XYZ file of N, CA, C and O in Angstrom:
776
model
N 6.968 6.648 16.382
C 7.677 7.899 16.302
C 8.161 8.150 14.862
O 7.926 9.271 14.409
N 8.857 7.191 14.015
C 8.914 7.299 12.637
C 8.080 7.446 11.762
O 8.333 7.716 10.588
N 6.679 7.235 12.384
C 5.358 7.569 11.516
C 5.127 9.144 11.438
O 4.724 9.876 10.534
N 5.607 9.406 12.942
C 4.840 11.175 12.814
C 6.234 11.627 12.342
O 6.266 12.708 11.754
N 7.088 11.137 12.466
C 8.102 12.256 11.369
C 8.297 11.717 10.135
O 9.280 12.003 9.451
N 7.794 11.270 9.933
C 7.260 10.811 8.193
C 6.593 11.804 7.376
O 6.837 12.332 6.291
N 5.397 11.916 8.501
C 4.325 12.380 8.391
C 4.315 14.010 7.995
O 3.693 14.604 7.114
N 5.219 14.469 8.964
C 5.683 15.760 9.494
C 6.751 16.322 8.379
O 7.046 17.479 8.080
N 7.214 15.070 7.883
C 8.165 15.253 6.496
C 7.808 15.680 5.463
O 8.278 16.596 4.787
N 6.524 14.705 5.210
C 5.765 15.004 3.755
C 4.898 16.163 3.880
O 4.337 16.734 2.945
N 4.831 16.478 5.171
C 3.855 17.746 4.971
C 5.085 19.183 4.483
O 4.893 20.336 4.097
N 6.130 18.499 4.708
C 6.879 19.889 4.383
C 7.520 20.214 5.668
O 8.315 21.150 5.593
N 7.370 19.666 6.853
C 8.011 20.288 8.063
C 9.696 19.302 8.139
O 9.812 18.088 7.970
N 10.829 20.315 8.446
C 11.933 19.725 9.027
C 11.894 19.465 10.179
O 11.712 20.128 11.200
N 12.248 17.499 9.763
C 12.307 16.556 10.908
C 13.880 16.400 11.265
O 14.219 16.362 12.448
N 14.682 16.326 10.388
C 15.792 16.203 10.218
C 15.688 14.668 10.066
O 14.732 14.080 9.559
N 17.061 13.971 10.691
C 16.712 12.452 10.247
C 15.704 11.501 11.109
O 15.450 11.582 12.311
N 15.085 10.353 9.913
C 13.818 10.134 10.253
C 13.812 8.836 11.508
O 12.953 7.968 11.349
N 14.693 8.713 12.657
C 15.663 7.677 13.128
C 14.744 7.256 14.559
O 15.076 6.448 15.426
N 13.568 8.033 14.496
C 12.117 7.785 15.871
C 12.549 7.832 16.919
O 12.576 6.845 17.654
N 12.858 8.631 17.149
C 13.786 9.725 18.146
C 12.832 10.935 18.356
O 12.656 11.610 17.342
N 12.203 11.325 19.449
C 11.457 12.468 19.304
C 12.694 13.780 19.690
O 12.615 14.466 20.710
N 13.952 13.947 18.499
C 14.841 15.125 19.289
C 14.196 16.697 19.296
O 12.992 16.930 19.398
N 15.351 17.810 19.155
C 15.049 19.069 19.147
C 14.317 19.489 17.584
O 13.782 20.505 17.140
N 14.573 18.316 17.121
C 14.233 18.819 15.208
C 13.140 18.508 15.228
O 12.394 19.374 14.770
N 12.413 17.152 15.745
C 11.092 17.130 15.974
C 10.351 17.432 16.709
O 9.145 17.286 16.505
N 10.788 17.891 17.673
C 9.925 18.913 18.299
C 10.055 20.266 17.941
O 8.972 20.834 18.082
N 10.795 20.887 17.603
C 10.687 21.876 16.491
C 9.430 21.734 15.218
O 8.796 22.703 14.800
N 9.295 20.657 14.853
C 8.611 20.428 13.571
C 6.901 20.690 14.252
O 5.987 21.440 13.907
N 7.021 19.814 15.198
C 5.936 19.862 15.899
C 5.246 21.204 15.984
O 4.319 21.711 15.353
N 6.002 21.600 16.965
C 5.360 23.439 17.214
C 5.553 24.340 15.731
O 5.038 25.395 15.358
N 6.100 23.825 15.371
C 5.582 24.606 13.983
C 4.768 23.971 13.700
O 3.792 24.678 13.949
N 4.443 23.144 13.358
C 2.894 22.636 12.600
C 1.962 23.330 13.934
O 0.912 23.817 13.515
N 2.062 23.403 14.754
C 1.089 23.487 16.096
C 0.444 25.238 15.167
O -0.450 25.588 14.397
N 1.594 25.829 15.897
C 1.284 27.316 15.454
C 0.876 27.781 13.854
O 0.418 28.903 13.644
N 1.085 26.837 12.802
C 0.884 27.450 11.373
C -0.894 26.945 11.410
O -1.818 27.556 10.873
N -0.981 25.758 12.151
C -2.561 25.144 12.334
C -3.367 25.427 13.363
O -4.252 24.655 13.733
N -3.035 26.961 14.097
C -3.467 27.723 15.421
C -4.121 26.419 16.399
O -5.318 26.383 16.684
N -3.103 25.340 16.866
C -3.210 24.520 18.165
C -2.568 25.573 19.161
O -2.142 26.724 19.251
N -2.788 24.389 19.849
C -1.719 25.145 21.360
C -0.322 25.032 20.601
O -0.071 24.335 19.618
N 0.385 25.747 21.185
C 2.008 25.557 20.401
C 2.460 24.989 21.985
O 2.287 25.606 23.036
N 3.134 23.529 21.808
C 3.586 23.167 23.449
C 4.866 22.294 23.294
O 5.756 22.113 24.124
N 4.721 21.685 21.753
C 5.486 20.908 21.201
C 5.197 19.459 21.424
O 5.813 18.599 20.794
N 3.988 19.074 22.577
C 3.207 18.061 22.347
C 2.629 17.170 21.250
O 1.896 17.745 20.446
N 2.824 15.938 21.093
C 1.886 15.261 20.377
C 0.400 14.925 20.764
O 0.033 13.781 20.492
N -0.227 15.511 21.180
C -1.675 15.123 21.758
C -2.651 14.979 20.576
O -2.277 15.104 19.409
N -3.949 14.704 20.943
C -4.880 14.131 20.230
C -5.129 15.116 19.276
O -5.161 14.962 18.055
N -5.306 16.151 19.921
C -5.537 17.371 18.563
C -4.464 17.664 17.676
O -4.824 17.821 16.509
N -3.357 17.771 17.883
C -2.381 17.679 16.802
C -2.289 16.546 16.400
O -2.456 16.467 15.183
N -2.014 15.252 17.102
C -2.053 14.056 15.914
C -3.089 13.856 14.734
O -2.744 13.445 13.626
N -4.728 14.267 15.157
C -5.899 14.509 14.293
C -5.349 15.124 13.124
O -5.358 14.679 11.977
N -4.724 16.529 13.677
C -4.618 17.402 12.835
C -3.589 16.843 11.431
O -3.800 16.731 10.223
N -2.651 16.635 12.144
C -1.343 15.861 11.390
C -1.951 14.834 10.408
O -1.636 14.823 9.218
N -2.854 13.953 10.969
C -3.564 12.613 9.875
C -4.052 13.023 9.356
O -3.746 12.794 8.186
N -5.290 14.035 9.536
C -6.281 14.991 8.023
C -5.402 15.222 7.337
O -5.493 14.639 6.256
N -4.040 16.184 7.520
C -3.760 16.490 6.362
C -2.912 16.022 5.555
O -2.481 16.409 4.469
N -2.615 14.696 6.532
C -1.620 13.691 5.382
C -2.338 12.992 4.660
O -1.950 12.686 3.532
N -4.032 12.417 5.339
C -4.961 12.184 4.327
C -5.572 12.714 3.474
O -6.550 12.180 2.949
N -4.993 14.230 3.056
C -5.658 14.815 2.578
C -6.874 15.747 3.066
O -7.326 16.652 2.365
N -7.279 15.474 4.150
C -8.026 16.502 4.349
C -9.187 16.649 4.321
O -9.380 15.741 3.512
N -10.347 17.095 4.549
C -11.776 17.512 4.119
C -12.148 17.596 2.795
O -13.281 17.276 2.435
N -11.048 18.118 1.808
C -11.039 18.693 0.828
C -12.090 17.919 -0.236
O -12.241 16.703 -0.354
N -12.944 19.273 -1.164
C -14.398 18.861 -2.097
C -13.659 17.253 -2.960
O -12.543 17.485 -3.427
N -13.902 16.532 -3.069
C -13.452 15.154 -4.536
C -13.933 15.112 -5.298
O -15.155 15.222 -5.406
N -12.911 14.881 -6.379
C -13.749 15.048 -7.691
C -14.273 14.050 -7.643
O -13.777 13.130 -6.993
N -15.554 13.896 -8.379
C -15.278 12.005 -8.548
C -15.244 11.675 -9.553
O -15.577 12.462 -10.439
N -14.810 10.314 -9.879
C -14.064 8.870 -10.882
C -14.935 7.852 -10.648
O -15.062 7.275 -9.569
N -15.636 7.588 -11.816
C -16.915 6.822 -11.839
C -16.070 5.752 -12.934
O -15.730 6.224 -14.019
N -15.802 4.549 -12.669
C -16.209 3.235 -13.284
C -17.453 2.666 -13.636
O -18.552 2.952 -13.161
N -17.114 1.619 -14.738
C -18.524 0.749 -14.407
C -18.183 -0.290 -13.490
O -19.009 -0.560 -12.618
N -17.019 -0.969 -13.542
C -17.064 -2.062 -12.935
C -16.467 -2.141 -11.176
O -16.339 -3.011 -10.315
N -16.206 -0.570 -11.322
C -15.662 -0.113 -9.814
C -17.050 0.382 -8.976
O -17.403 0.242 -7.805
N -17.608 0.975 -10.058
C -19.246 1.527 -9.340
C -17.770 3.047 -8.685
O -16.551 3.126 -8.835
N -18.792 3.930 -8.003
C -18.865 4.973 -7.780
C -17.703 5.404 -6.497
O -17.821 5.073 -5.318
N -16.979 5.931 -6.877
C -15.471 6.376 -5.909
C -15.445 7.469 -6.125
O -15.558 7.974 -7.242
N -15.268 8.115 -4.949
C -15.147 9.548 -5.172
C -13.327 9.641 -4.344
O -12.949 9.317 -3.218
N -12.659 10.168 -5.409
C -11.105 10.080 -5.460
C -10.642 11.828 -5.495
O -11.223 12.811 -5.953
N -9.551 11.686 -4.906
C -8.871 13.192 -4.928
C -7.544 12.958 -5.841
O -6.986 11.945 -6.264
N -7.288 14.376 -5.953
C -5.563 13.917 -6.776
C -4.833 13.627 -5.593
O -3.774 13.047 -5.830
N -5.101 13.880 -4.207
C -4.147 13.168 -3.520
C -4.195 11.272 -3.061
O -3.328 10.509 -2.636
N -5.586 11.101 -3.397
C -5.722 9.611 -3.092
C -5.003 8.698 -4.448
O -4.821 7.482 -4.503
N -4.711 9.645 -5.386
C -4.538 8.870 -6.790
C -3.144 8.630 -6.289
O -2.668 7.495 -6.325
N -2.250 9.992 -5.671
C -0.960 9.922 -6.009
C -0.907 8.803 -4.872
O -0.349 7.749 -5.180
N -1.352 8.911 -3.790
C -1.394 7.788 -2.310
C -1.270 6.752 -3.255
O -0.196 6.260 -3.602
N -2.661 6.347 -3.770
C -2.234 5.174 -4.410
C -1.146 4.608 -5.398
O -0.684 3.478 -5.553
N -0.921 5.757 -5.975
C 0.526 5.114 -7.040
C 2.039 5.126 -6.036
O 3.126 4.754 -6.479
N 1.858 5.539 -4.888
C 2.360 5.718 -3.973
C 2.860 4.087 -3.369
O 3.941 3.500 -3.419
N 1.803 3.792 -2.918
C 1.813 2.063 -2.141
C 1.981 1.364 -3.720
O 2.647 0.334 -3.823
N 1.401 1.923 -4.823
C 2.109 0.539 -6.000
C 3.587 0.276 -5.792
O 4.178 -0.776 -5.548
N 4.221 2.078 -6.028
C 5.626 2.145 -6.610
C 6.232 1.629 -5.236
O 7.424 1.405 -5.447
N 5.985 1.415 -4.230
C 6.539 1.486 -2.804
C 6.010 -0.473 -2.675
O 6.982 -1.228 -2.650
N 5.400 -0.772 -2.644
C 5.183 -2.482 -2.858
C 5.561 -3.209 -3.733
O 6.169 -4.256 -3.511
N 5.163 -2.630 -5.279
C 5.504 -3.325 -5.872
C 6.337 -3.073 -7.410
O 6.361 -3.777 -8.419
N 6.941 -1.856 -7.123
C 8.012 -1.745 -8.224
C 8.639 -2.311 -9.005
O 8.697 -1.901 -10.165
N 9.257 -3.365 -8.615
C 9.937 -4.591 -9.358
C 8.719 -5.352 -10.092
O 9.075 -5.895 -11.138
N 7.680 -5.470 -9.842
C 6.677 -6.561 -10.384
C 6.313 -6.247 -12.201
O 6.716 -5.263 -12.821
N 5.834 -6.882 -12.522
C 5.563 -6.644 -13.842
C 4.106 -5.493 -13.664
O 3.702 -4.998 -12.612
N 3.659 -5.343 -14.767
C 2.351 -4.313 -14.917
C 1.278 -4.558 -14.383
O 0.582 -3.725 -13.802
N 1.021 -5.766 -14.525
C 0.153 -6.694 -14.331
C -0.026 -6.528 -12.865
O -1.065 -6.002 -12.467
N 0.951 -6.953 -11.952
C 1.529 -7.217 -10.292
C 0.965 -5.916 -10.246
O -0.089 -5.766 -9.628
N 1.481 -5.002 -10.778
C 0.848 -3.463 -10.156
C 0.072 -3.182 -10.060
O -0.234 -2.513 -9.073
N -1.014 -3.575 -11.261
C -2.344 -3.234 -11.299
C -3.175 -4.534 -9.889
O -4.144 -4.025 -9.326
N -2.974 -5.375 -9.612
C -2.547 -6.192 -8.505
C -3.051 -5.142 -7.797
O -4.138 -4.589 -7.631
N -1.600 -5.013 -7.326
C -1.716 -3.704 -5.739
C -2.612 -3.411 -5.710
O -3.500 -3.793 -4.948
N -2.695 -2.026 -7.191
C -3.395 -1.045 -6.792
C -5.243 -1.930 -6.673
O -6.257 -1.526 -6.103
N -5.054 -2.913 -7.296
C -6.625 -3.332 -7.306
C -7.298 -3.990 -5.435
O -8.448 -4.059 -5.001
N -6.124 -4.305 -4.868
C -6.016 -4.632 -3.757
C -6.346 -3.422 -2.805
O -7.262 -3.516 -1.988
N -5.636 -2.364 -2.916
C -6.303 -1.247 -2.058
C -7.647 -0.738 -2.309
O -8.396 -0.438 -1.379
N -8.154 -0.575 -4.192
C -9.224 -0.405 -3.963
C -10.270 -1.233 -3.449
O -11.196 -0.751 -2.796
N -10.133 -2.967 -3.816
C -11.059 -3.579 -3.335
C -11.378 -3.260 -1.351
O -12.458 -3.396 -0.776
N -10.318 -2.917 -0.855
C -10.225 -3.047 0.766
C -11.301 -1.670 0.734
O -12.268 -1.692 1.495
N -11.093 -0.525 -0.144
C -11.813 0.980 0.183
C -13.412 0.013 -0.321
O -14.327 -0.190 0.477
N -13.419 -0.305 -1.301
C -14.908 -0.883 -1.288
C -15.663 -1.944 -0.302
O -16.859 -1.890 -0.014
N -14.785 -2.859 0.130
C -15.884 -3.158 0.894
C -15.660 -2.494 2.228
O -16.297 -3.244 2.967
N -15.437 -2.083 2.562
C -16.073 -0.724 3.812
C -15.188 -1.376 5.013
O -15.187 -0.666 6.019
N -14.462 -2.535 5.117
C -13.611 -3.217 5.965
C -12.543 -2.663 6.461
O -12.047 -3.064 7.514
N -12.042 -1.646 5.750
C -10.356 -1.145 6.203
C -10.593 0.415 6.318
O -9.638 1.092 6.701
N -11.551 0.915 6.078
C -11.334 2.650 6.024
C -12.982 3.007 5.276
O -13.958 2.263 5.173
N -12.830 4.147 4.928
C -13.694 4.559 3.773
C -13.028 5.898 3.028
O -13.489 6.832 2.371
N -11.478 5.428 3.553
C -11.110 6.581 2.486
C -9.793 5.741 1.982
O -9.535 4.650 2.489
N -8.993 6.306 0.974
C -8.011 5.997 0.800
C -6.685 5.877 1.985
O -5.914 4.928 2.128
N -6.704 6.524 2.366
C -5.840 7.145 3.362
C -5.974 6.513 4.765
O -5.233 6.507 5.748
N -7.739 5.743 4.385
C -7.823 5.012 5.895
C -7.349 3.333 6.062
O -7.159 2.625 7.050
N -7.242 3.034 4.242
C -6.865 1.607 4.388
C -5.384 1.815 4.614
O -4.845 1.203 5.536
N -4.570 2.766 3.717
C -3.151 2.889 3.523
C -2.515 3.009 4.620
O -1.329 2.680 4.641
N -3.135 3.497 5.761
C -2.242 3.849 6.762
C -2.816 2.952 7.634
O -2.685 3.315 8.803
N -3.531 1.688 7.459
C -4.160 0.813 8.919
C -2.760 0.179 8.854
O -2.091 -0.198 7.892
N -2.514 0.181 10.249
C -1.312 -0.350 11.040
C -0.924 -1.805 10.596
O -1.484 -2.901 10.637
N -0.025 -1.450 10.265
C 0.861 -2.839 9.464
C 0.004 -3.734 8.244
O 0.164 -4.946 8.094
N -0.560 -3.227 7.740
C -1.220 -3.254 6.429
C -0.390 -3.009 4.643
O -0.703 -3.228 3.473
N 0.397 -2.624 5.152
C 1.496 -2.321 3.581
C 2.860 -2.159 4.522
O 3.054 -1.474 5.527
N 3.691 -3.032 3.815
C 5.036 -3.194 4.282
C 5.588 -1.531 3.799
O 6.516 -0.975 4.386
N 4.980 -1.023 2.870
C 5.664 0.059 1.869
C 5.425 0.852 3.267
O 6.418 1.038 3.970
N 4.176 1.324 3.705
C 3.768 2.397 4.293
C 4.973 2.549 6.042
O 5.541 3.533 6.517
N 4.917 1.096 6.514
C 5.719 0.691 7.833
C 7.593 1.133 7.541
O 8.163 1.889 8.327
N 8.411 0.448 6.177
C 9.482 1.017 5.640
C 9.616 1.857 4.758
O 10.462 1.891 3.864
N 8.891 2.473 4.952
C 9.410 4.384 4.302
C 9.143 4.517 2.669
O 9.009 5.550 2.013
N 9.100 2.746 2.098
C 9.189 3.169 0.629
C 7.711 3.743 0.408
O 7.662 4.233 -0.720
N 6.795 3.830 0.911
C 5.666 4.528 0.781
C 6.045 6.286 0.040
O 5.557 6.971 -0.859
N 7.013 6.413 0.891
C 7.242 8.141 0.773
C 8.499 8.431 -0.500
O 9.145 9.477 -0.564
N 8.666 7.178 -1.518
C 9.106 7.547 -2.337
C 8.352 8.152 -3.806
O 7.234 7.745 -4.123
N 8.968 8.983 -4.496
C 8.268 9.463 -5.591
C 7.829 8.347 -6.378
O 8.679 7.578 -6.825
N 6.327 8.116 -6.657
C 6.170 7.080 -7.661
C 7.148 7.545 -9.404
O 7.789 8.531 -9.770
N 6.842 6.460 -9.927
C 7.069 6.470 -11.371
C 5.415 6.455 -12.345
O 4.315 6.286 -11.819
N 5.637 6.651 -13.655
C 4.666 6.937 -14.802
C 4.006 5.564 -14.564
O 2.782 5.451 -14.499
N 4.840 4.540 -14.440
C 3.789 3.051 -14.712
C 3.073 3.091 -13.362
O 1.943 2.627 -13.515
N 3.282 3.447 -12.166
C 2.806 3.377 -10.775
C 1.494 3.794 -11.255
O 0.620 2.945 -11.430
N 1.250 5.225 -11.520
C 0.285 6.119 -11.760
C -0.669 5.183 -12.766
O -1.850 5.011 -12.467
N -0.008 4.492 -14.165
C -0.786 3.946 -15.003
C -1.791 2.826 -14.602
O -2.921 2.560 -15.013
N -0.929 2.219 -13.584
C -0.991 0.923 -13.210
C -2.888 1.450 -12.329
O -4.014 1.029 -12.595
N -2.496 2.311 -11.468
C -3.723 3.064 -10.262
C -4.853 2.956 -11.580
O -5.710 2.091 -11.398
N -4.964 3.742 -12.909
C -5.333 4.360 -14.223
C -6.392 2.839 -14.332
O -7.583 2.645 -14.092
N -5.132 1.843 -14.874
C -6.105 0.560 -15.111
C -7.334 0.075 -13.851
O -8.531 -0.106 -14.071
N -6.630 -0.057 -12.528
C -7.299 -0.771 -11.415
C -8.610 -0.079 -11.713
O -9.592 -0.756 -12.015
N -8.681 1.480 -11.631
C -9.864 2.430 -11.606
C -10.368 1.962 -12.797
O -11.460 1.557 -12.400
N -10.341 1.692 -14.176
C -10.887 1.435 -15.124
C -11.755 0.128 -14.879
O -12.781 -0.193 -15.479
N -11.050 -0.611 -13.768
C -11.865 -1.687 -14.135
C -11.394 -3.433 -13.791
O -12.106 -4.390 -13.483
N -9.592 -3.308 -14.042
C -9.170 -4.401 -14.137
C -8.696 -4.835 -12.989
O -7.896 -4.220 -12.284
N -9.194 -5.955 -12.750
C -8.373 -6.387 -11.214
C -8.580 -7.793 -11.398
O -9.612 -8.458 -11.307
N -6.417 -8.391 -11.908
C -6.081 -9.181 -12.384
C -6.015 -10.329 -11.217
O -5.307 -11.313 -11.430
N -6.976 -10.182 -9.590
C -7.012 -10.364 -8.588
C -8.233 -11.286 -8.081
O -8.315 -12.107 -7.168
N -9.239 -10.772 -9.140
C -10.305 -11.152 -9.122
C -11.182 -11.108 -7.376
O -11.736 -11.972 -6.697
N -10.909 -9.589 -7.188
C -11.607 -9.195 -6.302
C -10.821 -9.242 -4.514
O -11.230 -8.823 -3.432
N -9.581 -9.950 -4.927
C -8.706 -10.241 -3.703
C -8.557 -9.115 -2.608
O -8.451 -7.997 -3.113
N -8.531 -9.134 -1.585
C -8.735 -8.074 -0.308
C -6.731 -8.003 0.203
O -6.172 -6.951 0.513
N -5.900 -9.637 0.146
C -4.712 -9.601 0.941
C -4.084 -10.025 -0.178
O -4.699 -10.846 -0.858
N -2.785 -9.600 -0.622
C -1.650 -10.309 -0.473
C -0.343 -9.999 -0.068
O -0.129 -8.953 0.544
N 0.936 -11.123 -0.453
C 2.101 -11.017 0.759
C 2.985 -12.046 -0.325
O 2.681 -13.049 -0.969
N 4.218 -11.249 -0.164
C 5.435 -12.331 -0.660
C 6.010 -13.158 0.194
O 6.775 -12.797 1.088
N 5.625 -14.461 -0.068
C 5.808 -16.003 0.610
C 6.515 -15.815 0.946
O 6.523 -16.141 2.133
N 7.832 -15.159 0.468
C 9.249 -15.543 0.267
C 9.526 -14.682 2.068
O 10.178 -15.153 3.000
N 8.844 -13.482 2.033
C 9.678 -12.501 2.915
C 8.018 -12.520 4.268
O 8.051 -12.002 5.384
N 7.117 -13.067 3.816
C 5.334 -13.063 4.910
C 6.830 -13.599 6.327
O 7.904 -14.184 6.194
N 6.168 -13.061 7.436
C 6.324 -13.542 8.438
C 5.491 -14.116 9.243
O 5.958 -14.823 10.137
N 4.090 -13.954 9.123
C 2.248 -14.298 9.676
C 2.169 -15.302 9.346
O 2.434 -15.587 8.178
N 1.817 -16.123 10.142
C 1.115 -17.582 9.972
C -0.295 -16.691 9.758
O -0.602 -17.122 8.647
N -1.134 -15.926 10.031
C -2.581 -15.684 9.506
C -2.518 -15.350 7.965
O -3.325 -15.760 7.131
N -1.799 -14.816 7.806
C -1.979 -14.600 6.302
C -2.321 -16.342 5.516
O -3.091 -16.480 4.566
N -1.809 -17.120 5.958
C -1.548 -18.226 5.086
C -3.322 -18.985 5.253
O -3.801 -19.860 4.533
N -3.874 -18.399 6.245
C -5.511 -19.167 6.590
C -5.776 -18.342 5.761
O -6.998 -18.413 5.629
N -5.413 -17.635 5.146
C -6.911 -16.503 3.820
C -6.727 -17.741 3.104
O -5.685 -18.390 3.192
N -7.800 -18.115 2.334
C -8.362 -18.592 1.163
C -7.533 -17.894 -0.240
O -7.948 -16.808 -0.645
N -6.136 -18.690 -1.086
C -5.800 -17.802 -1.885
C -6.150 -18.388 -3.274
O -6.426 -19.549 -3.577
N -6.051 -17.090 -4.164
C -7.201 -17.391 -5.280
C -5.891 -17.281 -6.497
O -6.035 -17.543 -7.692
N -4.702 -16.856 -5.877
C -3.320 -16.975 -7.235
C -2.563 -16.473 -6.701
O -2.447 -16.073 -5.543
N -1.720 -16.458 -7.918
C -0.356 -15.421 -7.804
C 0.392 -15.218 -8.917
O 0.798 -16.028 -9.749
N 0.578 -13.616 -8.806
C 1.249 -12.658 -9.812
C 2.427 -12.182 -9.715
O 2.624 -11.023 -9.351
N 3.257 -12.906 -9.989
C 4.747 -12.283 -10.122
C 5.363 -12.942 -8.120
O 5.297 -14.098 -7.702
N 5.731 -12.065 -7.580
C 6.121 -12.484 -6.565
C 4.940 -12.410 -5.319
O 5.308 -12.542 -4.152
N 3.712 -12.224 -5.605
C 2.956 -12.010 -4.556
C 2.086 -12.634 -4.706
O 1.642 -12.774 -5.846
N 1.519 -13.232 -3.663
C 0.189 -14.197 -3.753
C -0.740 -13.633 -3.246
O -0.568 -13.032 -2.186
N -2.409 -13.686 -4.076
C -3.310 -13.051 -3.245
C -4.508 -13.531 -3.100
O -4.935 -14.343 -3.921
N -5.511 -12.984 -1.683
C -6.418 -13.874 -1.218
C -7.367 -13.145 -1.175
O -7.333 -12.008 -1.644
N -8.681 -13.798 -0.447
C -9.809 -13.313 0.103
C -9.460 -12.937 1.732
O -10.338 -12.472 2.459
């Protein structure tokens, strides 16, 4: 329930507070999104409005430009997958040094490349309990300039990760599975694996 009024938030609709409570504010939010996106207006969450709701928090159909690396090979990226991504940096790993960031962000792209978690941005970011950022809200904070820079390097090329798919701070992991990945280091407070 805190996901779709998250969701319902960033699109611009008043949820009021975000406390996963389906009250009168979110269902309000609801039928307005229903009727501005000609659904049924019922105030339902059903399959066609939830669809609807995920396209356009993923962005959407919309043409991509694309962002060609050499060492990334061929991504076709939107300005909304860029900001997504500086999004889960500034929301994971804020405190970390530059380095840690470029980390992250090299971590989400490796998951969009090998075809394992999504094939979009939006499909790894939001797989269910996959980024602590995305589950506690810091996902939906405004990144900062280094967030964005940090996304800038990963796309260029650098992934101080050396190709890593997971990582997780020891300190706060609660998964005994995480600890069977095969781990290849660690950067600042996060360790990361295959």
């Amino acid at each position: 329930m805190q996901q779709l009024q998250r969701n319902l938030g960033y699109l611009g609709y008043n949820v009021g507070q975000v406390d996963g409570y389906f009250g009168w504010q979110t269902w309000a939010a609801v039928k307005e999104f229903q009727w501005r996106n000609g659904l049924s207006v019922d105030g339902i969450v059903g399959v066609a409005t939830a669809n609807a709701i995920i396209n356009q928090v993923s962005g959407g159909q919309a043409q991509r430009p694309r962002i060609t690396s050499a060492s990334r090979g061929y991504l076709q990226l939107s300005r909304q997958d860029l900001y997504d991504l500086a999004r889960v940096v500034y929301g994971e790993a804020r405190g970390e040094s530059f380095e840690g960031q470029v980390a992250v962000a090299s971590v989400v792209l490796n998951r969009l490349r090998s075809g394992q978690f999504g094939h979009t941005v939006q499909d790894v970011i939001f797989q269910p309990w996959a980024f602590t950022a995305v589950h506690d809200g810091q996902f939906y904070l405004e990144p900062d300039a280094t967030a964005f820079q940090a996304v800038q390097a990963a796309l260029s090329g650098w992934d101080p990760t050396g190709g890593a798919l997971y990582y997780w701070n020891p300190v706060t992991a609660t998964s005994p599975w995480v600890w069977n990945r095969p781990v290849v280091g660690r950067i600042g407070n996060h360790v990361f694996a295959y």
